[in-house]
PDB file of C-alpha atoms in Angstrom:
ATOM      1  CA  UNK A  23     127.221 121.341  42.193  1.00  0.00           C
ATOM      2  CA  UNK A  24     125.045 124.345  43.025  1.00  0.00           C
ATOM      3  CA  UNK A  25     122.382 123.416  40.465  1.00  0.00           C
ATOM      4  CA  UNK A  26     121.120 120.292  42.287  1.00  0.00           C
ATOM      5  CA  UNK A  27     119.889 119.739  45.838  1.00  0.00           C
ATOM      6  CA  UNK A  28     122.267 117.586  47.886  1.00  0.00           C
ATOM      7  CA  UNK A  29     123.404 116.873  51.441  1.00  0.00           C
ATOM      8  CA  UNK A  30     126.623 117.068  53.431  1.00  0.00           C
ATOM      9  CA  UNK A  31     127.924 115.200  56.474  1.00  0.00           C
ATOM     10  CA  UNK A  32     128.478 117.329  59.566  1.00  0.00           C
ATOM     11  CA  UNK A  33     131.127 116.576  62.181  1.00  0.00           C
ATOM     12  CA  UNK A  34     131.313 118.695  65.327  1.00  0.00           C
ATOM     13  CA  UNK A  35     134.859 119.172  66.603  1.00  0.00           C
ATOM     14  CA  UNK A  36     135.880 120.698  69.940  1.00  0.00           C
ATOM     15  CA  UNK A  37     139.457 121.848  70.345  1.00  0.00           C
ATOM     16  CA  UNK A  38     141.724 123.866  72.581  1.00  0.00           C
ATOM     17  CA  UNK A  39     144.473 125.794  70.860  1.00  0.00           C
ATOM     18  CA  UNK A  40     147.175 124.362  73.152  1.00  0.00           C
ATOM     19  CA  UNK A  41     146.156 120.683  72.998  1.00  0.00           C
ATOM     20  CA  UNK A  42     144.430 120.372  69.637  1.00  0.00           C
ATOM     21  CA  UNK A  43     141.288 118.300  69.046  1.00  0.00           C
ATOM     22  CA  UNK A  44     139.736 116.920  72.249  1.00  0.00           C
ATOM     23  CA  UNK A  45     136.418 115.592  70.917  1.00  0.00           C
ATOM     24  CA  UNK A  46     134.702 114.779  67.651  1.00  0.00           C
ATOM     25  CA  UNK A  47     131.033 113.904  67.208  1.00  0.00           C
ATOM     26  CA  UNK A  48     129.106 112.916  64.081  1.00  0.00           C
ATOM     27  CA  UNK A  49     126.260 115.456  63.933  1.00  0.00           C
ATOM     28  CA  UNK A  50     124.381 113.849  61.037  1.00  0.00           C
ATOM     29  CA  UNK A  51     123.659 115.458  57.696  1.00  0.00           C
ATOM     30  CA  UNK A  52     122.426 118.806  56.506  1.00  0.00           C
ATOM     31  CA  UNK A  53     120.272 119.350  53.423  1.00  0.00           C
ATOM     32  CA  UNK A  54     121.757 121.710  50.840  1.00  0.00           C
ATOM     33  CA  UNK A  55     119.301 123.455  48.529  1.00  0.00           C
ATOM     34  CA  UNK A  56     120.208 124.238  44.957  1.00  0.00           C
ATOM     35  CA  UNK A  57     121.218 127.788  44.069  1.00  0.00           C
ATOM     36  CA  UNK A  58     118.035 129.704  43.185  1.00  0.00           C
ATOM     37  CA  UNK A  59     117.585 130.835  39.606  1.00  0.00           C
ATOM     38  CA  UNK A  60     116.012 134.268  39.320  1.00  0.00           C
ATOM     39  CA  UNK A  61     113.875 135.045  36.325  1.00  0.00           C
ATOM     40  CA  UNK A  62     115.088 137.963  34.243  1.00  0.00           C
ATOM     41  CA  UNK A  63     112.466 140.574  33.446  1.00  0.00           C
ATOM     42  CA  UNK A  64     113.564 141.366  29.892  1.00  0.00           C
ATOM     43  CA  UNK A  65     110.139 141.878  28.329  1.00  0.00           C
ATOM     44  CA  UNK A  66     106.748 143.269  29.363  1.00  0.00           C
ATOM     45  CA  UNK A  67     105.578 141.752  32.639  1.00  0.00           C
ATOM     46  CA  UNK A  68     105.628 141.885  36.423  1.00  0.00           C
ATOM     47  CA  UNK A  69     107.967 140.033  38.778  1.00  0.00           C
ATOM     48  CA  UNK A  70     107.640 139.602  42.554  1.00  0.00           C
ATOM     49  CA  UNK A  71     110.760 138.341  44.283  1.00  0.00           C
ATOM     50  CA  UNK A  72     111.087 136.966  47.820  1.00  0.00           C
ATOM     51  CA  UNK A  73     114.188 136.060  49.792  1.00  0.00           C
ATOM     52  CA  UNK A  74     115.720 132.692  48.896  1.00  0.00           C
ATOM     53  CA  UNK A  75     117.347 132.362  52.325  1.00  0.00           C
ATOM     54  CA  UNK A  76     115.676 130.652  55.272  1.00  0.00           C
ATOM     55  CA  UNK A  77     113.911 132.969  57.707  1.00  0.00           C
ATOM     56  CA  UNK A  78     113.598 132.681  61.473  1.00  0.00           C
ATOM     57  CA  UNK A  79     111.326 134.347  64.064  1.00  0.00           C
ATOM     58  CA  UNK A  80     111.899 138.143  64.184  1.00  0.00           C
ATOM     59  CA  UNK A  81     113.545 138.107  60.710  1.00  0.00           C
ATOM     60  CA  UNK A  82     112.220 140.495  58.066  1.00  0.00           C
ATOM     61  CA  UNK A  83     110.789 139.150  54.823  1.00  0.00           C
ATOM     62  CA  UNK A  84     111.181 141.520  51.896  1.00  0.00           C
ATOM     63  CA  UNK A  85     109.115 141.347  48.719  1.00  0.00           C
ATOM     64  CA  UNK A  86     110.454 143.179  45.694  1.00  0.00           C
ATOM     65  CA  UNK A  87     107.941 143.910  42.915  1.00  0.00           C
ATOM     66  CA  UNK A  88     109.220 145.059  39.518  1.00  0.00           C
ATOM     67  CA  UNK A  89     107.380 145.919  36.322  1.00  0.00           C
ATOM     68  CA  UNK A  90     108.753 146.029  32.784  1.00  0.00           C
ATOM     69  CA  UNK A  91     106.550 148.263  30.632  1.00  0.00           C
ATOM     70  CA  UNK A  92     108.299 147.788  27.306  1.00  0.00           C
ATOM     71  CA  UNK A  93     109.260 151.464  27.277  1.00  0.00           C
ATOM     72  CA  UNK A  94     105.710 152.741  27.838  1.00  0.00           C
ATOM     73  CA  UNK A  95     104.514 154.750  30.818  1.00  0.00           C
ATOM     74  CA  UNK A  96     102.876 152.686  33.557  1.00  0.00           C
ATOM     75  CA  UNK A  97      99.286 153.970  33.522  1.00  0.00           C
ATOM     76  CA  UNK A  98      97.678 151.907  36.288  1.00  0.00           C
ATOM     77  CA  UNK A  99      98.352 148.918  38.470  1.00  0.00           C
ATOM     78  CA  UNK A 100      96.804 146.879  41.246  1.00  0.00           C
ATOM     79  CA  UNK A 101      99.035 144.717  43.439  1.00  0.00           C
ATOM     80  CA  UNK A 102      97.624 142.494  46.170  1.00  0.00           C
ATOM     81  CA  UNK A 103      99.839 140.567  48.596  1.00  0.00           C
ATOM     82  CA  UNK A 104      98.176 138.027  50.877  1.00  0.00           C
ATOM     83  CA  UNK A 105      99.818 136.289  53.829  1.00  0.00           C
ATOM     84  CA  UNK A 106      98.976 134.281  56.932  1.00  0.00           C
ATOM     85  CA  UNK A 107      98.538 136.972  59.597  1.00  0.00           C
ATOM     86  CA  UNK A 108      98.845 134.349  62.350  1.00  0.00           C
ATOM     87  CA  UNK A 109     102.468 133.804  61.257  1.00  0.00           C
ATOM     88  CA  UNK A 110     103.534 137.155  59.699  1.00  0.00           C
ATOM     89  CA  UNK A 111     102.831 140.792  60.456  1.00  0.00           C
ATOM     90  CA  UNK A 112     103.142 143.844  58.232  1.00  0.00           C
ATOM     91  CA  UNK A 113     105.300 146.739  59.416  1.00  0.00           C
ATOM     92  CA  UNK A 114     104.200 149.921  57.615  1.00  0.00           C
ATOM     93  CA  UNK A 115     107.291 151.808  58.834  1.00  0.00           C
ATOM     94  CA  UNK A 116     109.590 149.593  56.746  1.00  0.00           C
ATOM     95  CA  UNK A 117     107.966 150.226  53.345  1.00  0.00           C
ATOM     96  CA  UNK A 118     110.231 151.598  50.612  1.00  0.00           C
ATOM     97  CA  UNK A 119     108.712 152.618  47.289  1.00  0.00           C
ATOM     98  CA  UNK A 120     110.458 153.742  44.124  1.00  0.00           C
ATOM     99  CA  UNK A 121     108.993 155.843  41.368  1.00  0.00           C
ATOM    100  CA  UNK A 122     105.315 156.706  41.563  1.00  0.00           C
ATOM    101  CA  UNK A 123     104.048 153.880  43.781  1.00  0.00           C
ATOM    102  CA  UNK A 124     101.653 155.021  46.488  1.00  0.00           C
ATOM    103  CA  UNK A 125     102.020 153.833  50.066  1.00  0.00           C
ATOM    104  CA  UNK A 126     100.475 150.414  50.629  1.00  0.00           C
ATOM    105  CA  UNK A 127      97.091 150.070  52.276  1.00  0.00           C
ATOM    106  CA  UNK A 128      97.223 147.193  54.756  1.00  0.00           C
ATOM    107  CA  UNK A 129      94.029 145.543  55.901  1.00  0.00           C
ATOM    108  CA  UNK A 130      95.160 145.162  59.512  1.00  0.00           C
ATOM    109  CA  UNK A 131      95.004 141.634  60.867  1.00  0.00           C
ATOM    110  CA  UNK A 132      93.535 140.101  57.718  1.00  0.00           C
ATOM    111  CA  UNK A 133      96.762 139.299  55.876  1.00  0.00           C
ATOM    112  CA  UNK A 134      96.056 141.502  52.839  1.00  0.00           C
ATOM    113  CA  UNK A 135      98.143 144.423  51.549  1.00  0.00           C
ATOM    114  CA  UNK A 136      97.155 146.330  48.395  1.00  0.00           C
ATOM    115  CA  UNK A 137      98.824 148.901  46.157  1.00  0.00           C
ATOM    116  CA  UNK A 138      96.742 150.555  43.467  1.00  0.00           C
ATOM    117  CA  UNK A 139      96.857 153.573  41.205  1.00  0.00           C
TER     118      UNK A 139
END
């Protein structure tokens, strides 16, 4: 089931195409996370979404921020993202904004990024 966390046994098999399986080794178990459930933004509010997949060194973490205004114009906003700057860095060249969002203002080295109108 994809709705509950579980585990699976892992067996490592080495084979040559001409001779078939030559070695098998029990490699233990692997933890399987449940399928993430994403909140629908169907009424007035703000939603920030991060990747549900594991990340490794040099991977890029994307944060998607969406606002539902209930059909009204978005007059002002203030978004603040904080992070551990010893572990993550902010790359200003990779920012993509949609609509009328201004470019973010990173506080270099402090782990704070702000957007404001």
